[in-house]
Coordinates of C-alpha atoms in Angstrom, one line a residue:
X1 CA 50.3 98.0 154.9
X2 CA 53.8 96.9 154.2
X3 CA 56.3 99.4 152.4
X4 CA 53.8 102.3 153.1
X5 CA 56.7 104.8 153.5
X6 CA 58.2 103.7 150.1
X7 CA 55.0 104.1 148.4
X8 CA 54.6 107.6 149.7
X9 CA 58.1 108.6 148.8
X10 CA 57.6 107.1 145.3
X11 CA 54.4 108.9 144.8
X12 CA 55.9 112.2 145.8
X13 CA 59.0 111.7 143.7
X14 CA 56.8 110.8 140.7
X15 CA 54.6 113.8 141.2
X16 CA 57.6 116.1 141.2
X17 CA 59.1 114.5 138.0
X18 CA 55.7 114.9 136.2
X19 CA 55.4 118.6 137.4
X20 CA 59.0 119.3 136.3
X21 CA 58.5 117.9 132.7
X22 CA 55.0 119.3 132.3
X23 CA 56.3 122.8 133.3
X24 CA 58.2 123.1 130.1
X25 CA 54.8 123.0 128.1
X26 CA 53.4 125.8 130.3
X27 CA 56.5 128.1 130.0
X28 CA 56.5 127.6 126.1
X29 CA 52.8 128.3 126.0
X30 CA 53.4 131.5 128.1
X31 CA 56.1 133.0 125.8
X32 CA 54.1 131.9 122.7
X33 CA 51.0 133.8 124.0
X34 CA 53.2 136.8 124.9
X35 CA 54.7 136.8 121.5
X36 CA 51.2 136.7 120.0
X37 CA 50.1 139.7 122.1
X38 CA 53.2 141.8 121.2
X39 CA 53.0 140.9 117.5
X40 CA 49.4 141.9 117.2
X41 CA 48.8 139.5 114.3
X42 CA 52.2 140.1 112.5
X43 CA 53.9 136.7 112.3
X44 CA 57.3 138.2 111.5
X45 CA 57.3 140.3 114.7
X46 CA 56.1 137.2 116.6
X47 CA 58.9 135.0 115.4
X48 CA 61.5 137.9 116.0
X49 CA 60.4 137.9 119.6
X50 CA 60.6 134.2 120.0
X51 CA 64.0 134.1 118.3
X52 CA 65.4 136.8 120.5
X53 CA 64.6 134.7 123.6
X54 CA 65.7 131.4 122.0
X55 CA 69.0 131.2 123.7
X56 CA 68.2 133.1 126.9
X57 CA 67.5 131.1 130.0
X58 CA 63.8 131.7 130.8
X59 CA 63.1 128.8 133.2
X60 CA 64.6 128.1 136.6
X61 CA 67.7 130.0 135.5
X62 CA 69.1 126.9 133.7
X63 CA 66.8 126.2 130.6
X64 CA 66.6 128.4 127.5
X65 CA 63.5 129.0 125.5
X66 CA 64.9 126.7 122.8
X67 CA 65.4 124.0 125.3
X68 CA 62.0 124.4 126.8
X69 CA 60.4 124.0 123.3
X70 CA 62.4 120.8 122.8
X71 CA 61.2 119.4 126.2
X72 CA 57.5 120.3 125.9
X73 CA 54.9 117.9 125.0
X74 CA 55.3 117.6 121.2
X75 CA 52.4 117.0 118.9
X76 CA 52.5 114.3 116.2
X77 CA 52.0 115.1 112.4
X78 CA 48.3 114.2 112.5
X79 CA 47.6 116.9 115.1
X80 CA 50.1 119.6 114.1
X81 CA 50.5 119.0 110.5
X82 CA 53.7 118.7 108.7
X83 CA 55.9 116.3 106.6
X84 CA 56.7 112.7 107.0
X85 CA 59.6 111.4 104.8
X86 CA 61.4 108.1 104.6
X87 CA 64.8 108.4 102.9
X88 CA 66.9 105.5 101.7
X89 CA 70.6 105.5 101.7
X90 CA 71.9 103.9 98.4
X91 CA 73.4 100.7 99.8
X92 CA 74.6 99.4 96.3
X93 CA 76.6 102.7 96.0
X94 CA 78.2 102.1 99.3
X95 CA 79.2 98.6 98.3
X96 CA 80.5 99.7 94.9
X97 CA 82.7 102.4 96.8
X98 CA 84.0 99.8 99.2
X99 CA 85.1 97.7 96.3
X100 CA 86.7 100.7 94.7
X101 CA 84.1 100.6 91.9
X102 CA 85.8 97.4 90.4
X103 CA 84.7 96.6 86.7
X104 CA 84.3 93.0 87.6
X105 CA 81.2 91.7 85.6
X106 CA 80.0 89.1 88.2
X107 CA 80.3 91.7 91.0
X108 CA 78.3 94.3 89.1
X109 CA 75.6 91.8 87.9
X110 CA 75.3 90.3 91.3
X111 CA 74.8 93.9 92.8
X112 CA 72.2 94.9 90.2
X113 CA 70.3 91.7 90.7
X114 CA 70.3 92.1 94.5
X115 CA 69.0 95.6 94.1
X116 CA 66.0 94.4 92.0
X117 CA 65.2 91.5 94.5
X118 CA 65.4 93.9 97.5
X119 CA 62.2 95.6 96.4
X120 CA 60.0 92.6 97.2
X121 CA 62.4 90.3 99.3
X122 CA 62.4 89.9 103.1
X123 CA 66.2 89.7 103.0
X124 CA 68.4 92.7 103.1
X125 CA 70.5 93.7 100.1
X126 CA 73.8 92.3 101.5
X127 CA 72.4 88.9 102.0
X128 CA 71.0 89.0 98.4
X129 CA 74.3 90.3 97.0
X130 CA 76.4 87.6 98.7
X131 CA 74.0 85.0 97.4
X132 CA 73.9 86.2 93.8
X133 CA 77.7 86.7 93.7
X134 CA 78.2 83.1 94.7
X135 CA 75.9 82.1 91.8
X136 CA 77.7 84.3 89.4
X137 CA 81.2 83.2 90.5
X138 CA 81.0 80.0 92.4
X139 CA 84.8 79.8 93.0
X140 CA 85.4 83.4 93.8
X141 CA 85.9 84.8 97.2
X142 CA 84.5 88.2 98.5
X143 CA 87.9 89.2 99.7
X144 CA 89.3 89.4 96.2
X145 CA 86.7 92.3 95.7
X146 CA 87.0 94.0 99.1
X147 CA 90.8 93.7 100.0
X148 CA 91.1 97.3 99.1
X149 CA 93.1 100.1 100.6
X150 CA 90.1 101.7 102.2
X151 CA 89.4 98.4 104.1
X152 CA 93.1 97.4 104.5
X153 CA 92.8 97.0 108.2
X154 CA 89.6 94.9 108.1
X155 CA 89.7 92.7 105.0
X156 CA 92.7 90.9 103.5
X157 CA 93.1 88.2 100.9
X158 CA 92.8 85.4 103.6
X159 CA 89.4 86.8 104.9
X160 CA 86.6 84.4 104.7
X161 CA 83.4 85.3 103.1
X162 CA 81.6 85.4 106.5
X163 CA 84.2 87.8 107.8
X164 CA 83.8 90.1 104.7
X165 CA 80.0 90.0 105.1
X166 CA 80.3 91.1 108.6
X167 CA 82.7 94.1 107.6
X168 CA 80.2 95.1 104.9
X169 CA 77.4 95.3 107.3
X170 CA 79.5 97.4 109.6
X171 CA 80.4 99.7 106.9
X172 CA 76.9 100.1 105.5
X173 CA 75.8 100.9 109.1
X174 CA 78.3 103.4 109.5
X175 CA 77.4 105.0 106.1
X176 CA 73.8 105.2 107.3
X177 CA 74.9 106.8 110.5
X178 CA 76.8 109.4 108.6
X179 CA 73.9 110.2 106.4
X180 CA 71.8 110.4 109.7
X181 CA 74.3 112.9 111.2
X182 CA 74.2 115.1 108.1
X183 CA 70.5 115.1 107.9
X184 CA 70.3 116.1 111.6
X185 CA 72.7 119.0 111.0
X186 CA 70.7 120.2 107.9
X187 CA 67.4 119.9 109.7
X188 CA 68.7 122.0 112.8
X189 CA 69.9 124.6 110.5
X190 CA 66.6 124.6 108.8
X191 CA 65.0 125.6 112.2
X192 CA 62.3 123.0 112.7
X193 CA 61.1 122.6 116.3
X194 CA 61.0 119.1 117.6
X195 CA 61.9 117.1 114.5
X196 CA 61.9 113.4 114.9
X197 CA 64.7 111.6 113.0
X198 CA 65.3 107.8 113.4
X199 CA 66.9 104.9 111.6
X200 CA 64.6 102.1 110.7
X201 CA 66.2 99.0 111.9
X202 CA 64.1 96.5 110.0
X203 CA 64.9 98.2 106.8
X204 CA 68.6 98.5 105.9
X205 CA 69.6 101.9 104.8
X206 CA 66.1 103.7 105.6
X207 CA 65.8 106.8 107.7
X208 CA 62.5 108.3 108.8
X209 CA 62.1 112.1 109.2
X210 CA 59.1 113.8 110.7
X211 CA 59.1 117.5 110.5
X212 CA 56.0 119.2 112.2
X213 CA 54.7 122.5 111.0
X214 CA 56.6 122.4 107.5
X215 CA 55.2 125.0 105.0
X216 CA 57.8 124.6 102.2
X217 CA 57.8 120.9 101.3
X218 CA 59.7 121.5 98.0
X219 CA 62.6 123.2 99.9
X220 CA 62.8 120.4 102.4
X221 CA 63.0 117.8 99.6
X222 CA 66.0 119.6 98.2
X223 CA 67.5 120.0 101.6
X224 CA 67.2 116.3 102.5
X225 CA 68.3 114.8 99.1
X226 CA 71.4 116.8 98.6
X227 CA 74.5 114.7 98.9
X228 CA 77.1 115.6 101.6
X229 CA 80.2 117.5 100.2
X230 CA 83.1 117.5 102.5
X231 CA 85.9 119.7 101.5
X232 CA 89.4 120.9 102.9
X233 CA 90.2 124.5 101.8
X234 CA 93.0 126.8 102.2
X235 CA 92.3 130.1 104.0
X236 CA 93.2 133.8 104.1
X237 CA 94.0 135.6 107.2
X238 CA 91.7 138.4 108.2
X239 CA 94.3 141.1 107.7
X240 CA 94.8 140.2 104.2
X241 CA 91.1 140.7 103.5
X242 CA 89.9 143.6 105.8
X243 CA 91.1 146.3 103.2
X244 CA 89.1 144.6 100.4
X245 CA 86.1 144.5 102.8
X246 CA 86.2 148.2 103.3
X247 CA 86.5 148.9 99.7
X248 CA 83.5 146.7 99.1
X249 CA 81.5 148.6 101.7
X250 CA 82.4 151.9 99.9
X251 CA 81.4 150.4 96.6
X252 CA 78.2 149.0 98.1
X253 CA 77.4 152.5 99.4
X254 CA 77.8 154.1 96.0
X255 CA 75.6 151.4 94.3
X256 CA 72.7 151.6 96.8
X257 CA 72.9 155.5 96.6
X258 CA 72.5 155.2 92.8
X259 CA 69.7 152.8 93.1
X260 CA 67.7 155.0 95.4
X261 CA 68.5 158.2 93.5
X262 CA 70.3 159.6 96.6
X263 CA 73.5 161.8 96.2
X264 CA 76.6 159.7 97.1
X265 CA 79.0 161.6 99.2
X266 CA 82.5 160.7 100.2
X267 CA 83.0 159.7 103.7
X268 CA 86.1 160.7 105.6
X269 CA 88.3 157.9 106.1
X270 CA 88.5 158.6 109.9
X271 CA 84.9 157.6 110.2
X272 CA 85.6 154.2 108.8
X273 CA 88.1 153.3 111.4
X274 CA 85.8 152.6 114.4
X275 CA 83.8 150.2 112.3
X276 CA 86.7 148.4 111.1
X277 CA 87.9 148.0 114.8
X278 CA 84.6 146.5 115.9
X279 CA 85.0 143.3 118.0
X280 CA 82.7 140.3 118.5
X281 CA 81.8 141.5 121.9
X282 CA 80.1 144.6 120.5
X283 CA 77.7 142.5 118.5
X284 CA 75.0 143.0 120.9
X285 CA 74.1 146.4 119.5
X286 CA 73.3 145.0 116.0
X287 CA 69.9 145.8 114.4
X288 CA 68.4 142.3 115.3
X289 CA 69.5 142.6 119.0
X290 CA 68.1 146.1 119.3
X291 CA 64.8 144.9 117.9
X292 CA 64.8 141.9 120.1
X293 CA 65.4 144.1 123.2
X294 CA 62.7 146.6 122.1
X295 CA 60.2 143.7 121.8
X296 CA 61.0 142.4 125.2
X297 CA 60.4 145.9 126.6
X298 CA 63.7 146.1 128.4
X299 CA 65.8 148.1 125.9
X300 CA 67.9 150.9 127.6
X301 CA 68.0 154.5 126.4
X302 CA 71.4 153.8 124.7
X303 CA 70.0 151.0 122.7
X304 CA 67.0 153.1 121.7
X305 CA 69.3 155.7 120.4
X306 CA 71.3 153.0 118.7
X307 CA 68.2 151.8 117.0
X308 CA 67.1 155.3 115.9
X309 CA 70.5 155.9 114.3
X310 CA 70.8 152.7 112.7
X311 CA 69.2 153.7 109.5
X312 CA 71.6 156.6 109.1
X313 CA 74.5 154.2 109.9
X314 CA 73.4 151.7 107.3
X315 CA 73.2 154.4 104.6
X316 CA 76.9 155.4 105.4
X317 CA 78.3 151.9 106.0
X318 CA 75.7 149.4 104.5
X319 CA 78.0 146.3 104.7
X320 CA 80.1 147.1 107.8
X321 CA 77.0 148.2 109.9
X322 CA 75.8 144.7 110.0
X323 CA 79.1 142.8 109.6
X324 CA 81.5 143.5 112.5
X325 CA 85.1 143.1 111.2
X326 CA 87.7 141.1 113.1
X327 CA 90.1 144.0 114.0
X328 CA 92.8 141.6 115.2
X329 CA 93.6 140.4 111.8
X330 CA 94.3 136.9 113.1
X331 CA 92.9 133.8 111.8
X332 CA 90.6 133.0 108.9
X333 CA 87.4 134.7 110.5
X334 CA 87.0 138.1 109.0
X335 CA 83.8 139.2 110.6
X336 CA 80.9 138.5 112.9
X337 CA 77.2 139.0 112.2
X338 CA 73.8 138.3 113.8
X339 CA 72.1 135.4 112.1
X340 CA 69.2 137.7 111.0
X341 CA 71.7 139.7 109.0
X342 CA 73.4 137.0 107.1
X343 CA 70.9 136.9 104.3
X344 CA 71.4 140.7 103.7
X345 CA 75.2 140.1 103.8
X346 CA 75.0 137.3 101.3
X347 CA 72.9 139.4 99.0
X348 CA 75.4 142.4 99.1
X349 CA 78.4 140.2 98.6
X350 CA 76.9 138.5 95.6
X351 CA 76.3 141.8 93.8
X352 CA 78.9 142.0 90.8
X353 CA 80.1 145.4 91.7
X354 CA 80.9 144.3 95.3
X355 CA 82.6 141.2 94.2
X356 CA 84.7 143.0 91.8
X357 CA 86.3 144.7 94.8
X358 CA 87.3 141.4 96.5
X359 CA 90.1 139.1 95.5
X360 CA 89.0 136.8 92.6
X361 CA 90.1 133.7 94.6
X362 CA 88.2 134.7 97.8
X363 CA 85.2 132.6 98.8
X364 CA 83.2 133.6 101.8
X365 CA 81.6 131.0 104.0
X366 CA 79.7 131.1 107.2
X367 CA 80.5 129.0 110.4
X368 CA 77.9 126.2 111.1
X369 CA 77.7 127.1 114.7
X370 CA 77.3 130.4 116.6
X371 CA 80.5 132.1 117.7
X372 CA 81.8 131.2 121.2
X373 CA 82.0 134.9 122.1
X374 CA 78.2 135.2 122.0
X375 CA 76.4 133.3 124.9
X376 CA 73.1 134.0 123.4
X377 CA 74.1 131.9 120.3
X378 CA 73.0 134.5 117.7
X379 CA 76.4 135.6 116.3
X380 CA 78.0 133.7 113.4
X381 CA 81.6 133.9 111.9
X382 CA 82.3 134.6 108.4
X383 CA 85.4 132.7 107.1
X384 CA 87.7 133.8 104.3
X385 CA 88.4 130.8 102.0
X386 CA 91.0 130.8 99.3
X387 CA 90.3 128.9 96.1
X388 CA 93.7 127.8 94.7
X389 CA 92.6 125.2 92.1
X390 CA 92.0 126.3 88.4
X391 CA 88.6 124.4 88.4
X392 CA 87.4 126.2 91.5
X393 CA 87.2 123.0 93.6
X394 CA 88.7 122.4 96.9
X395 CA 92.2 121.0 96.9
X396 CA 91.2 118.0 98.9
X397 CA 87.7 116.4 99.3
X398 CA 86.2 114.0 101.7
X399 CA 86.4 110.8 99.6
X400 CA 90.0 110.5 100.8
X401 CA 89.1 110.1 104.4
X402 CA 89.2 106.5 105.5
X403 CA 88.3 107.0 109.1
X404 CA 87.9 109.6 111.9
X405 CA 87.1 109.4 115.6
X406 CA 86.9 111.5 118.6
X407 CA 89.7 110.9 121.0
X408 CA 91.8 112.6 123.7
X409 CA 95.3 114.2 123.2
X410 CA 98.3 113.7 125.4
X411 CA 97.1 116.3 127.8
X412 CA 93.7 114.7 128.2
X413 CA 91.9 117.3 126.1
X414 CA 89.3 116.2 123.5
X415 CA 90.6 115.9 120.0
X416 CA 89.7 114.3 116.7
X417 CA 92.0 111.7 114.9
X418 CA 91.7 111.4 111.1
X419 CA 93.2 109.0 108.7
X420 CA 93.4 109.2 104.8
X421 CA 94.0 106.8 102.1
X422 CA 97.4 106.8 100.1
X423 CA 96.4 109.5 97.6
X424 CA 94.8 111.7 100.3
X425 CA 98.0 111.2 102.5
X426 CA 100.2 112.5 99.7
X427 CA 97.8 115.5 98.9
X428 CA 97.5 116.3 102.5
X429 CA 101.2 116.4 103.2
X430 CA 101.7 118.8 100.4
X431 CA 98.7 121.0 101.5
X432 CA 99.8 121.1 105.1
X433 CA 103.3 121.8 104.0
X434 CA 102.2 124.9 102.1
X435 CA 100.0 126.3 104.9
X436 CA 102.3 126.0 108.0
X437 CA 101.2 128.8 110.4
X438 CA 97.8 129.1 108.5
X439 CA 94.5 127.6 108.9
X440 CA 92.7 124.9 106.7
X441 CA 89.0 125.0 106.9
X442 CA 86.9 121.8 107.0
X443 CA 83.8 122.5 105.1
X444 CA 80.5 120.5 104.7
X445 CA 77.7 121.6 102.7
X446 CA 79.3 125.0 102.3
X447 CA 79.4 125.6 106.0
X448 CA 82.8 125.8 107.9
X449 CA 82.8 123.2 110.8
X450 CA 86.4 123.9 112.0
X451 CA 89.4 125.7 110.8
X452 CA 92.4 124.1 112.6
X453 CA 95.9 125.8 112.3
X454 CA 98.6 123.9 110.8
X455 CA 101.7 123.8 112.9
X456 CA 103.8 121.4 110.8
X457 CA 103.7 119.2 107.6
X458 CA 101.6 116.1 108.3
X459 CA 102.8 113.0 106.4
X460 CA 101.5 109.5 106.5
X461 CA 97.8 110.5 106.3
X462 CA 97.3 110.4 110.0
X463 CA 96.3 113.6 111.7
X464 CA 95.2 114.8 115.2
X465 CA 93.0 118.0 115.3
X466 CA 93.1 119.8 118.5
X467 CA 91.3 122.9 119.9
X468 CA 89.1 124.2 122.5
X469 CA 86.7 121.3 121.9
X470 CA 84.1 119.9 124.4
X471 CA 83.7 116.1 124.1
X472 CA 80.4 116.7 122.2
X473 CA 82.1 119.1 119.7
X474 CA 84.9 116.6 119.1
X475 CA 82.4 113.9 118.5
X476 CA 80.4 116.1 116.0
X477 CA 83.6 116.9 114.1
X478 CA 84.6 113.3 113.8
X479 CA 81.0 112.6 112.4
X480 CA 81.5 115.3 109.8
X481 CA 84.8 114.0 108.7
X482 CA 83.3 110.6 108.4
X483 CA 80.4 111.9 106.4
X484 CA 82.6 112.4 103.3
X485 CA 84.1 108.9 103.6
X486 CA 82.0 107.4 100.9
X487 CA 79.3 108.4 98.4
X488 CA 75.9 107.5 100.0
X489 CA 73.2 109.8 98.7
X490 CA 69.7 109.5 100.3
X491 CA 66.6 109.4 98.1
X492 CA 63.0 110.0 99.3
X493 CA 61.2 106.7 98.8
X494 CA 58.0 107.7 100.7
X495 CA 56.4 111.0 101.6
X496 CA 53.2 112.2 103.4
X497 CA 52.1 115.8 104.0
X498 CA 49.5 116.6 106.6
X499 CA 47.9 120.1 106.4
X500 CA 47.7 122.3 109.6
X501 CA 44.0 122.7 109.3
X502 CA 43.5 118.9 109.3
X503 CA 45.7 118.8 112.3
X504 CA 43.8 121.4 114.2
X505 CA 40.4 119.7 113.5
X506 CA 42.0 116.5 115.0
X507 CA 43.0 118.4 118.0
X508 CA 39.6 119.9 118.5
X509 CA 37.9 116.5 118.1
X510 CA 40.4 114.9 120.3
X511 CA 40.0 117.4 123.2
X512 CA 36.2 117.2 122.8
X513 CA 36.0 113.5 123.0
X514 CA 38.2 113.4 126.0
X515 CA 36.4 116.1 127.9
X516 CA 33.0 114.4 127.2
X517 CA 34.4 111.0 128.3
X518 CA 35.8 112.5 131.5
X519 CA 32.5 114.3 132.4
X520 CA 30.4 111.2 131.8
X521 CA 32.6 109.1 133.9
X522 CA 32.7 111.5 136.8
X523 CA 28.8 111.6 136.7
X524 CA 28.6 107.9 136.5
X525 CA 31.0 107.5 139.5
X526 CA 29.1 109.8 141.6
X527 CA 25.8 108.3 140.6
X528 CA 26.9 104.8 141.1
X529 CA 28.9 105.2 144.6
X530 CA 27.6 108.4 146.0
X531 CA 29.0 111.8 145.8
X532 CA 32.0 111.6 148.2
X533 CA 33.3 108.1 147.2
X534 CA 32.7 109.1 143.6
X535 CA 34.6 112.3 143.8
X536 CA 37.6 110.4 145.4
X537 CA 37.5 108.1 142.5
X538 CA 37.2 111.1 140.1
X539 CA 40.3 112.5 141.8
X540 CA 42.1 109.4 141.1
X541 CA 41.2 109.5 137.4
X542 CA 42.6 113.1 137.2
X543 CA 45.8 111.9 138.9
X544 CA 45.9 108.9 136.4
X545 CA 45.6 111.4 133.6
X546 CA 48.4 113.7 135.2
X547 CA 50.9 110.9 135.6
X548 CA 50.2 109.6 132.1
X549 CA 50.9 113.0 130.6
X550 CA 54.0 113.6 132.8
X551 CA 55.6 110.2 132.0
X552 CA 55.0 110.7 128.3
X553 CA 56.5 114.1 128.5
X554 CA 59.6 112.8 130.3
X555 CA 60.3 110.3 127.4
X556 CA 59.6 113.2 124.9
X557 CA 56.9 111.2 123.3
X558 CA 54.8 112.8 120.7
X559 CA 51.0 113.1 121.3
X560 CA 49.0 111.7 118.4
X561 CA 45.4 111.2 117.5
X562 CA 45.6 107.5 118.4
X563 CA 47.3 108.6 121.7
X564 CA 44.4 110.8 122.7
X565 CA 42.1 107.8 122.0
X566 CA 44.3 105.6 124.1
X567 CA 44.0 108.1 127.0
X568 CA 40.2 108.1 126.7
X569 CA 40.1 104.3 126.9
X570 CA 42.6 104.3 129.8
X571 CA 40.1 106.6 131.7
X572 CA 37.4 103.9 131.3
X573 CA 39.8 101.2 132.5
X574 CA 41.1 103.3 135.4
X575 CA 37.8 103.5 137.2
X576 CA 38.3 99.7 138.1

């Protein structure tokens, strides 16, 4: 047999690849079962245990539990239950924004008619719009509408209609990609395991989202349909806010003591100092981390004592016990907290009595990503935002950004270049001039994505943002900046919800049918060809099933009811 050695090597390599990808499912199942044993029926304790291991390397010293869960064989919505949503980005709104919302009657009528026809037409909305505009204004050129400041480098008065149409398609595609990136970030923050998000190429402006295991569909609807709100804010430095945070902690102690009917006693100021001097590195002894360590069964005596004293510490310092202040006083980050404590901190800071202790123009917002100081990825930063406008809005919003892209600076380090329109350039120059030596926070959906320090006044509207970025982080920041480029709200046009009980019934039925088919085939092969030849063929069947699952897992394909049926049919075909 020719190439026999190649076949053997290929078979061994394929087996190793399949074992590797299938191993993630076994690792995940091991820790899930362990969490259930520890929780003893308490879903909160079970989730706390899994969360505590989420960013710890649990497999081969290289993959975290979170990564293992993402790499395991995922179940489709028909098996696991969940929510399937198709969202549509408003392409007419994007086209209006590209034309600077011109009041031209022919333009608006053509766009409205195209939107109506798009419901039943095979053509996309841009094709329909161009056709209707030519009917409404036969002698007009598209460049008269779209030779705007926003498209100054792409469309001019001499551009042909074909060139303008090509630009429109590219801009609409970019708007859909921006919406896709915003949705991806929101869903990741929601905590869904193995979501499936993809743009539907055959339907312009449509994005499909599959969310397994969702139990709060109304909350998901609000999350997905909210329009992206990109803002640029001035900031406080930590040292300007730390005294107010200590006063807020003292006020909170008095308020909570009143509510519980306990006596409120004054605390010596020397006892407050150590808390104020806490650093991010000490975040590991927070309540959540102590709980996680106790659940894992490897907590040290010191951590046990810390957990035992935590209730008393929280009575004395209800806010600062869970929010570790930035003692350096540098930068806009005023404190650090475990993600499990952020809800309590938000609740405390929203109390009227506590807010009265803070500056009226102070807005506190969380960073979107874990702090780089915490390798486990469980500590988040709290930023001090300064509201300087009378209306309470940001001094600059994302609609002035015309373009942003990830790049490299003169030293070869990842950076982000950003350009603004004329109005944005003027306001950006004023904003940077007033904040030399301070940070300006880039905020999307009320979460801080970056807070670069201003070294000099930036004129002309072109900026370069540098920092300790990885290439992936610079690309993400560029996508965030582009998300505010134009108003492109997404609306749900189709929604399906599958209950978990129906999914479990499908799993049971699929497994039962597969096992029955496999047993019958094995009996048939032994009866037809004899025991030994039949068992050899049966071994080949099992290998076929193993390779099928391994290859599907390597592509991170979702296993559905129809997929199980396909594998049952493949067993029948494989006997040949």
